[in-house]
């Protein structure tokens, strides 16, 4: 079957959000209100910030405003890989914070355990599975990288299991797999939308006031407080946490540090028992290949295969019309059937995209403004399901003026280099994406442009 035909019934809706359990939106804010803490943004960063703020101080009056519906953006349409890493992988962390990476790895594992504890404590039904994940080599040159990563992980308290071709294909059977690296402990799979909805419920149970369809439109000082305007109201707060990520920040000085990048994914129809048996996958790990333009893949609770990634399309602004990109969906479908030829005839039920924010260091950064009354976290670059909880803790530490182990980190104290202004930004990103694709086609060899970016501490990729 032509891969294009597998898309004919695909709904242009994020699979996770297309669920009968999706809660009704809370009413919009109408009129003025005051609070102790205002959180702008109802994705993971904002929800964790509100929840932890109430756990730290149950008497605090906390308000969350969300422009759309809670979890409607990246938090509800990602792959559901919840990783312990706070640095977008160990390699990126070693390259940027070699003196801190041991602490960062430990803090990341503690953060993942705290997430699981919270999910259990509040009885959040989000299909949490501590399956771990596989990094898969699909080209011979990638095998040495797996060995190096396993050795590096061991130095910093991780235990990764190297798999040869036979062993990795015994886990997940694809003729394209040449070897693998199994991280059994530091990655969980989760239904991302159900996690966001569960966090919203937990917040409301602690008397957090959540207003949806309420974008923040302006921010200014108002005496000892900070005021945020909305279409129908105004919030005056003692402290403000900004958690808008890929969307334009209310702080203009913040905007050059992130760019929106669109990521695309497909979801198959549920596999039959025979189809699933043809692939194996008894341990249900998520996996990703080792290319610069990589795929991320996992099973859903009802045994569909999510197949995402590869194309990372930079856009100058976040627009709903960018959520659909047929040429990316066709490419993904072709790659799916190359990887799993035994699944010929499977159809895709959903095809969608969405924006993530990326920074030049490929992971979260922080800052404060308005004499410490405003904090923000952004730049997660697609690995925010787990790291957003850490980001919330850091923002609350910063707003409290507390010096903690988290706030003493160079990762927290220093921001990345900003992206250049347009049109240089788009030109530079375009050249970088061309160079990354060229490296994938030439055994990973990085050309002068990529080596120069490496030396400057800049990054961009899928």
Coordinates of C-alpha atoms in Angstrom, one line a residue:
X1 CA 0.0 0.0 0.0
X2 CA 1.2 3.5 -0.8
X3 CA 2.1 5.2 2.5
X4 CA 0.0 8.2 1.5
X5 CA -3.2 6.0 1.6
X6 CA -2.5 5.1 5.2
X7 CA -3.3 8.8 6.1
X8 CA -6.7 9.1 4.4
X9 CA -8.7 8.6 7.6
X10 CA -6.3 10.5 9.9
X11 CA -8.0 13.2 12.0
X12 CA -6.2 16.5 12.1
X13 CA -6.4 16.5 15.9
X14 CA -3.8 15.7 18.6
X15 CA -4.6 12.1 19.6
X16 CA -4.2 12.8 23.3
X17 CA -6.6 15.7 23.3
X18 CA -9.2 13.8 21.3
X19 CA -10.6 12.0 24.3
X20 CA -14.0 11.9 26.0
X21 CA -12.5 12.5 29.4
X22 CA -11.2 16.0 28.4
X23 CA -12.6 18.3 31.1
X24 CA -14.7 21.3 30.4
X25 CA -12.8 24.6 30.4
X26 CA -13.0 26.7 33.5
X27 CA -14.7 30.1 33.0
X28 CA -12.6 33.1 31.8
X29 CA -11.6 35.8 34.2
X30 CA -14.0 38.7 34.2
X31 CA -13.2 41.8 36.2
X32 CA -10.3 42.7 38.5
X33 CA -8.8 40.3 41.1
X34 CA -5.8 40.2 43.5
X35 CA -3.7 37.3 44.5
X36 CA -0.4 36.3 46.1
X37 CA 0.9 34.4 43.0
X38 CA -0.2 34.7 39.4
X39 CA 0.9 32.0 37.0
X40 CA 0.6 32.9 33.3
X41 CA 0.2 29.7 31.3
X42 CA -1.7 26.5 31.9
X43 CA 0.8 24.0 30.6
X44 CA 3.0 21.8 32.6
X45 CA 5.3 24.6 33.8
X46 CA 2.4 26.7 35.0
X47 CA 0.4 23.8 36.6
X48 CA 3.5 22.5 38.5
X49 CA 4.2 26.0 39.7
X50 CA 0.7 26.5 41.0
X51 CA 0.5 23.1 42.7
X52 CA 3.9 23.2 44.4
X53 CA 3.2 26.8 45.5
X54 CA 0.1 25.6 47.3
X55 CA 2.0 22.6 48.8
X56 CA 4.7 25.0 50.1
X57 CA 2.1 27.4 51.5
X58 CA -1.5 26.2 51.7
X59 CA -2.6 29.7 52.7
X60 CA -1.3 31.3 49.5
X61 CA -3.9 32.7 47.0
X62 CA -2.8 31.3 43.7
X63 CA -4.3 32.1 40.3
X64 CA -3.6 30.5 36.9
X65 CA -4.6 32.1 33.6
X66 CA -4.5 30.2 30.3
X67 CA -5.0 31.6 26.9
X68 CA -6.7 28.5 25.5
X69 CA -7.5 25.4 27.6
X70 CA -5.2 23.7 30.1
X71 CA -2.9 21.3 28.3
X72 CA -4.0 22.5 24.9
X73 CA -0.6 23.4 23.5
X74 CA 2.7 21.5 23.8
X75 CA 1.8 19.9 27.1
X76 CA -1.2 18.0 25.6
X77 CA 0.2 17.1 22.2
X78 CA 3.8 15.8 22.9
X79 CA 5.0 12.2 22.7
X80 CA 4.7 11.6 26.5
X81 CA 8.3 10.8 27.1
X82 CA 9.0 11.8 30.7
X83 CA 12.8 11.8 31.2
X84 CA 14.9 12.5 34.2
X85 CA 17.4 14.6 32.3
X86 CA 17.2 18.3 32.9
X87 CA 19.8 19.1 30.2
X88 CA 18.2 17.6 27.1
X89 CA 20.4 14.5 27.5
X90 CA 23.6 13.7 29.2
X91 CA 25.8 14.7 26.3
X92 CA 24.4 18.2 26.1
X93 CA 24.8 18.5 29.9
X94 CA 28.4 17.3 29.9
X95 CA 29.3 19.7 27.1
X96 CA 27.8 22.8 28.8
X97 CA 28.1 22.1 32.6
X98 CA 30.9 19.6 33.1
X99 CA 31.4 20.7 36.7
X100 CA 27.7 20.4 37.6
X101 CA 26.6 17.5 35.6
X102 CA 26.8 15.0 38.5
X103 CA 24.5 17.2 40.5
X104 CA 22.2 17.9 37.6
X105 CA 21.8 14.1 36.9
X106 CA 21.0 13.5 40.6
X107 CA 18.5 16.4 40.8
X108 CA 16.9 15.1 37.6
X109 CA 16.4 11.6 39.1
X110 CA 15.0 13.2 42.3
X111 CA 12.6 15.3 40.2
X112 CA 11.3 12.2 38.3
X113 CA 10.7 10.4 41.6
X114 CA 8.9 13.5 43.0
X115 CA 6.7 13.5 39.8
X116 CA 5.7 9.9 40.3
X117 CA 5.0 10.5 44.0
X118 CA 2.7 13.4 43.1
X119 CA 0.9 11.4 40.5
X120 CA 0.3 8.7 43.1
X121 CA -0.6 11.1 45.9
X122 CA -3.3 12.9 43.9
X123 CA -4.4 9.7 42.1
X124 CA -3.8 11.2 38.7
X125 CA -4.9 8.7 36.0
X126 CA -2.4 9.4 33.2
X127 CA -1.2 5.9 32.1
X128 CA 2.1 6.4 33.8
X129 CA 4.5 3.5 32.9
X130 CA 8.1 3.4 34.1
X131 CA 9.3 1.5 31.1
X132 CA 12.5 3.3 30.3
X133 CA 13.5 4.0 26.7
X134 CA 15.8 2.8 24.0
X135 CA 18.3 4.8 21.9
X136 CA 18.5 2.8 18.6
X137 CA 21.3 2.8 16.1
X138 CA 20.1 2.6 12.5
X139 CA 23.5 3.3 10.9
X140 CA 26.8 1.6 11.6
X141 CA 28.6 4.8 12.6
X142 CA 26.1 5.3 15.4
X143 CA 27.1 2.2 17.3
X144 CA 30.3 3.8 18.8
X145 CA 28.2 6.6 20.1
X146 CA 26.0 4.2 22.1
X147 CA 29.1 2.8 23.7
X148 CA 30.4 6.2 24.6
X149 CA 27.0 7.2 26.1
X150 CA 26.8 4.1 28.2
X151 CA 30.3 4.8 29.6
X152 CA 29.5 8.4 30.3
X153 CA 26.2 7.5 32.1
X154 CA 28.1 5.0 34.3
X155 CA 30.4 7.9 35.5
X156 CA 27.4 9.9 36.7
X157 CA 25.3 7.2 38.4
X158 CA 23.4 5.9 35.5
X159 CA 23.1 2.3 34.3
X160 CA 22.4 1.8 30.6
X161 CA 22.3 -1.6 29.0
X162 CA 24.0 -2.0 25.6
X163 CA 22.2 -4.2 23.2
X164 CA 23.6 -5.7 20.0
X165 CA 21.5 -6.2 16.9
X166 CA 20.0 -9.5 18.0
X167 CA 19.2 -8.1 21.5
X168 CA 17.6 -4.9 20.3
X169 CA 15.5 -6.7 17.8
X170 CA 14.4 -9.1 20.5
X171 CA 12.9 -6.1 22.2
X172 CA 11.5 -4.3 19.2
X173 CA 11.8 -6.0 15.8
X174 CA 12.8 -3.8 12.9
X175 CA 15.2 -4.7 10.1
X176 CA 16.6 -1.1 10.4
X177 CA 17.9 -1.7 14.0
X178 CA 21.6 -2.4 14.4
X179 CA 22.0 -1.9 18.1
X180 CA 20.5 -0.2 21.1
X181 CA 21.0 1.4 24.5
X182 CA 18.3 0.7 27.1
X183 CA 17.8 3.3 29.9
X184 CA 15.6 1.2 32.2
X185 CA 15.2 3.5 35.1
X186 CA 15.2 7.2 34.1
X187 CA 12.3 7.4 31.7
X188 CA 8.6 7.0 32.0
X189 CA 5.8 7.0 29.4
X190 CA 2.7 9.0 30.2
X191 CA -0.5 10.2 28.5
X192 CA 0.5 13.9 28.3
X193 CA -3.0 15.4 28.2
X194 CA -4.3 13.3 31.0
X195 CA -1.3 14.4 33.1
X196 CA -2.1 18.1 32.4
X197 CA -5.8 17.5 33.2
X198 CA -4.9 15.7 36.4
X199 CA -2.6 18.5 37.5
X200 CA -5.4 21.0 36.9
X201 CA -7.7 18.9 39.1
X202 CA -5.1 18.6 41.8
X203 CA -4.6 22.4 41.7
X204 CA -8.3 23.1 42.0
X205 CA -8.6 20.6 44.9
X206 CA -6.1 22.8 46.7
X207 CA -8.1 25.9 45.9
X208 CA -6.0 27.3 43.1
X209 CA -8.2 29.5 40.9
X210 CA -7.9 28.5 37.2
X211 CA -9.2 30.7 34.5
X212 CA -9.1 29.4 30.9
X213 CA -9.6 31.3 27.6
X214 CA -7.8 34.2 29.5
X215 CA -4.6 35.3 27.8
X216 CA -2.3 37.8 29.5
X217 CA -2.1 40.8 27.3
X218 CA 0.2 43.2 29.3
X219 CA 2.4 43.3 32.3
X220 CA 3.3 46.3 34.4
X221 CA 4.3 47.3 38.0
X222 CA 1.4 48.6 40.1
X223 CA 3.0 49.9 43.4
X224 CA 4.3 46.9 45.3
X225 CA 2.5 44.5 43.0
X226 CA 2.6 43.5 39.4
X227 CA -0.5 43.8 37.2
X228 CA -1.3 41.6 34.3
X229 CA -4.2 42.6 32.0
X230 CA -6.5 40.2 30.3
X231 CA -9.3 40.8 27.7
X232 CA -12.0 41.0 30.3
X233 CA -10.1 41.7 33.5
X234 CA -6.9 42.5 35.4
X235 CA -4.9 40.6 38.0
X236 CA -2.8 42.3 40.7
X237 CA -0.3 39.9 42.2
X238 CA 2.6 40.0 44.7
X239 CA 4.5 37.7 42.5
X240 CA 4.2 36.5 38.9
X241 CA 5.5 33.3 37.2
X242 CA 5.6 33.4 33.4
X243 CA 5.1 30.0 31.8
X244 CA 4.2 30.7 28.2
X245 CA 7.2 28.9 26.6
X246 CA 6.8 28.9 22.8
X247 CA 4.3 31.8 22.9
X248 CA 5.5 35.4 23.0
X249 CA 6.5 36.4 26.5
X250 CA 4.9 39.3 28.3
X251 CA 8.6 40.4 28.8
X252 CA 10.0 41.7 25.5
X253 CA 13.6 41.2 26.7
X254 CA 12.8 37.5 27.1
X255 CA 11.7 36.9 23.5
X256 CA 15.1 36.7 21.7
X257 CA 16.0 33.7 23.8
X258 CA 13.5 31.3 22.2
X259 CA 12.2 30.5 18.8
X260 CA 9.1 28.4 18.0
X261 CA 9.8 25.1 16.2
X262 CA 7.0 22.9 14.9
X263 CA 7.1 19.1 15.5
X264 CA 4.8 16.6 13.8
X265 CA 3.4 13.2 14.8
X266 CA 1.2 10.3 13.6
X267 CA -0.8 7.8 15.7
X268 CA -1.8 4.5 14.3
X269 CA -5.1 2.7 14.8
X270 CA -4.9 0.1 17.6
X271 CA -2.7 -2.9 16.7
X272 CA -4.2 -6.3 16.6
X273 CA -2.6 -9.0 18.8
X274 CA -1.0 -10.5 15.7
X275 CA 0.4 -7.1 14.5
X276 CA 1.8 -6.3 18.0
X277 CA 3.3 -9.8 18.2
X278 CA 5.1 -9.2 14.8
X279 CA 6.9 -6.3 16.4
X280 CA 7.5 -7.8 19.8
X281 CA 7.7 -4.8 22.2
X282 CA 6.7 -6.8 25.3
X283 CA 8.5 -4.3 27.6
X284 CA 6.7 -1.3 26.0
X285 CA 9.8 1.0 26.0
X286 CA 9.7 4.3 24.2
X287 CA 12.5 4.6 21.7
X288 CA 14.3 7.1 19.5
X289 CA 16.9 6.7 16.8
X290 CA 20.3 8.3 16.9
X291 CA 20.2 10.7 13.9
X292 CA 20.2 14.5 14.2
X293 CA 16.8 14.4 12.6
X294 CA 15.4 11.7 14.8
X295 CA 12.1 9.9 15.3
X296 CA 10.5 9.3 18.7
X297 CA 8.2 6.3 19.0
X298 CA 6.1 4.7 21.7
X299 CA 3.0 2.6 22.4
X300 CA -0.2 4.1 23.8
X301 CA -2.2 2.4 26.5
X302 CA -4.5 0.9 23.8
X303 CA -1.5 -0.4 21.8
X304 CA -1.4 2.3 19.1
X305 CA 2.1 3.4 17.8
X306 CA 2.9 7.1 18.1
X307 CA 5.4 8.0 15.4
X308 CA 6.8 11.5 15.6
X309 CA 9.7 13.8 15.0
X310 CA 12.2 14.0 12.1
X311 CA 11.0 17.3 10.7
X312 CA 11.6 20.3 13.0
X313 CA 10.2 23.3 11.2
X314 CA 11.2 26.8 12.4
X315 CA 8.4 29.4 12.2
X316 CA 8.6 33.0 13.0
X317 CA 5.4 32.9 15.0
X318 CA 3.0 30.4 16.6
X319 CA 0.0 30.0 14.3
X320 CA -2.8 27.4 14.3
X321 CA -2.4 26.9 10.6
X322 CA 1.1 25.5 11.1
X323 CA -0.3 22.5 13.1
X324 CA -1.0 20.7 9.8
X325 CA 1.8 20.0 7.4
X326 CA 1.0 17.2 4.9
X327 CA 4.5 16.9 3.5
X328 CA 5.8 16.1 7.0
X329 CA 3.0 13.5 7.5
X330 CA 3.8 11.8 4.2
X331 CA 7.5 11.6 5.2
X332 CA 6.7 10.2 8.6
X333 CA 4.4 7.6 7.0
X334 CA 7.1 6.5 4.6
X335 CA 9.6 6.2 7.4
X336 CA 7.2 4.2 9.5
X337 CA 6.7 1.5 6.9
X338 CA 10.4 1.3 6.2
X339 CA 11.0 0.7 9.9
X340 CA 8.1 -1.7 10.3
X341 CA 7.4 -3.4 7.0
X342 CA 5.5 -6.2 8.8
X343 CA 2.9 -3.6 9.6
X344 CA 1.9 -2.9 6.0
X345 CA -1.7 -2.0 5.8
X346 CA -1.9 -0.3 9.2
X347 CA -3.7 3.1 9.0
X348 CA -3.1 6.3 10.9
X349 CA -6.0 7.6 13.0
X350 CA -4.5 11.0 13.9
X351 CA -1.9 13.4 12.3
X352 CA -1.0 16.6 14.1
X353 CA 1.7 19.1 14.9
X354 CA 2.4 21.8 17.4
X355 CA 5.0 24.3 18.5
X356 CA 7.8 23.8 21.1
X357 CA 10.2 26.5 22.2
X358 CA 13.9 26.0 21.7
X359 CA 16.9 27.9 23.1
X360 CA 20.5 28.0 21.9
X361 CA 21.5 25.7 24.7
X362 CA 18.7 23.2 24.1
X363 CA 17.3 23.2 27.6
X364 CA 15.5 25.3 30.1
X365 CA 16.8 28.7 31.3
X366 CA 15.6 31.2 33.9
X367 CA 15.5 34.8 34.9
X368 CA 13.7 37.4 37.0
X369 CA 12.5 40.9 36.5
X370 CA 10.7 43.7 38.2
X371 CA 13.0 43.6 41.2
X372 CA 12.4 39.9 41.8
X373 CA 8.7 40.0 41.6
X374 CA 8.5 38.2 38.2
X375 CA 10.2 35.0 37.2
X376 CA 10.2 32.9 34.1
X377 CA 11.3 29.6 32.7
X378 CA 11.5 28.7 29.1
X379 CA 13.5 26.9 26.4
X380 CA 12.8 23.2 27.2
X381 CA 13.3 22.2 23.6
X382 CA 10.9 19.3 23.5
X383 CA 12.1 17.5 26.7
X384 CA 9.9 19.4 29.1
X385 CA 7.5 16.7 30.4
X386 CA 9.8 16.0 33.3
X387 CA 12.0 19.2 33.4
X388 CA 9.0 21.5 33.8
X389 CA 8.5 20.3 37.4
X390 CA 12.1 21.3 38.2
X391 CA 11.5 24.6 36.4
X392 CA 8.6 25.3 38.6
X393 CA 10.6 24.6 41.8
X394 CA 13.4 27.0 40.5
X395 CA 10.9 29.8 39.7
X396 CA 9.3 29.5 43.2
X397 CA 12.8 29.6 44.8
X398 CA 13.7 32.7 42.8
X399 CA 10.4 34.5 43.6
X400 CA 11.0 33.7 47.3
X401 CA 14.5 35.1 47.1
X402 CA 15.9 31.8 48.5
X403 CA 19.3 30.5 47.8
X404 CA 18.9 26.8 47.3
X405 CA 20.9 24.1 45.6
X406 CA 18.8 24.7 42.6
X407 CA 19.3 28.4 42.4
X408 CA 23.1 28.1 42.9
X409 CA 23.4 26.1 39.7
X410 CA 25.2 27.7 36.7
X411 CA 22.3 26.3 34.6
X412 CA 20.0 28.6 36.6
X413 CA 22.2 31.6 37.0
X414 CA 23.3 32.0 33.4
X415 CA 21.1 32.5 30.3
X416 CA 21.9 31.1 26.9
X417 CA 23.0 33.2 24.0
X418 CA 20.0 34.9 22.3
X419 CA 19.1 34.2 18.7
X420 CA 20.0 36.9 16.3
X421 CA 17.2 39.1 14.9
X422 CA 15.4 38.4 11.7
X423 CA 16.2 37.7 8.9
X424 CA 19.5 36.4 10.2
X425 CA 17.7 34.1 12.6
X426 CA 15.8 32.3 9.9
X427 CA 18.8 32.2 7.6
X428 CA 21.1 30.8 10.3
X429 CA 18.5 28.1 11.4
X430 CA 18.0 27.1 7.7
X431 CA 21.8 26.6 7.2
X432 CA 22.0 24.7 10.4
X433 CA 19.2 22.3 9.5
X434 CA 20.8 21.7 6.1
X435 CA 24.1 21.0 7.8
X436 CA 22.5 18.6 10.2
X437 CA 20.8 16.7 7.4
X438 CA 24.1 16.5 5.5
X439 CA 25.8 15.1 8.6
X440 CA 23.1 12.4 8.9
X441 CA 23.8 11.5 5.3
X442 CA 27.6 11.4 5.8
X443 CA 28.1 9.1 8.8
X444 CA 27.6 11.9 11.3
X445 CA 30.5 14.1 10.1
X446 CA 29.9 17.7 11.2
X447 CA 31.0 20.3 8.7
X448 CA 32.7 23.6 9.5
X449 CA 29.4 25.4 10.2
X450 CA 28.3 22.9 12.8
X451 CA 31.8 22.7 14.4
X452 CA 31.7 26.5 14.7
X453 CA 28.3 26.4 16.4
X454 CA 29.6 23.7 18.7
X455 CA 32.5 25.9 19.8
X456 CA 30.2 28.9 20.3
X457 CA 27.8 26.8 22.5
X458 CA 24.9 27.2 20.1
X459 CA 22.6 24.4 19.0
X460 CA 19.6 23.7 16.9
X461 CA 18.1 20.4 15.7
X462 CA 15.1 18.1 15.7

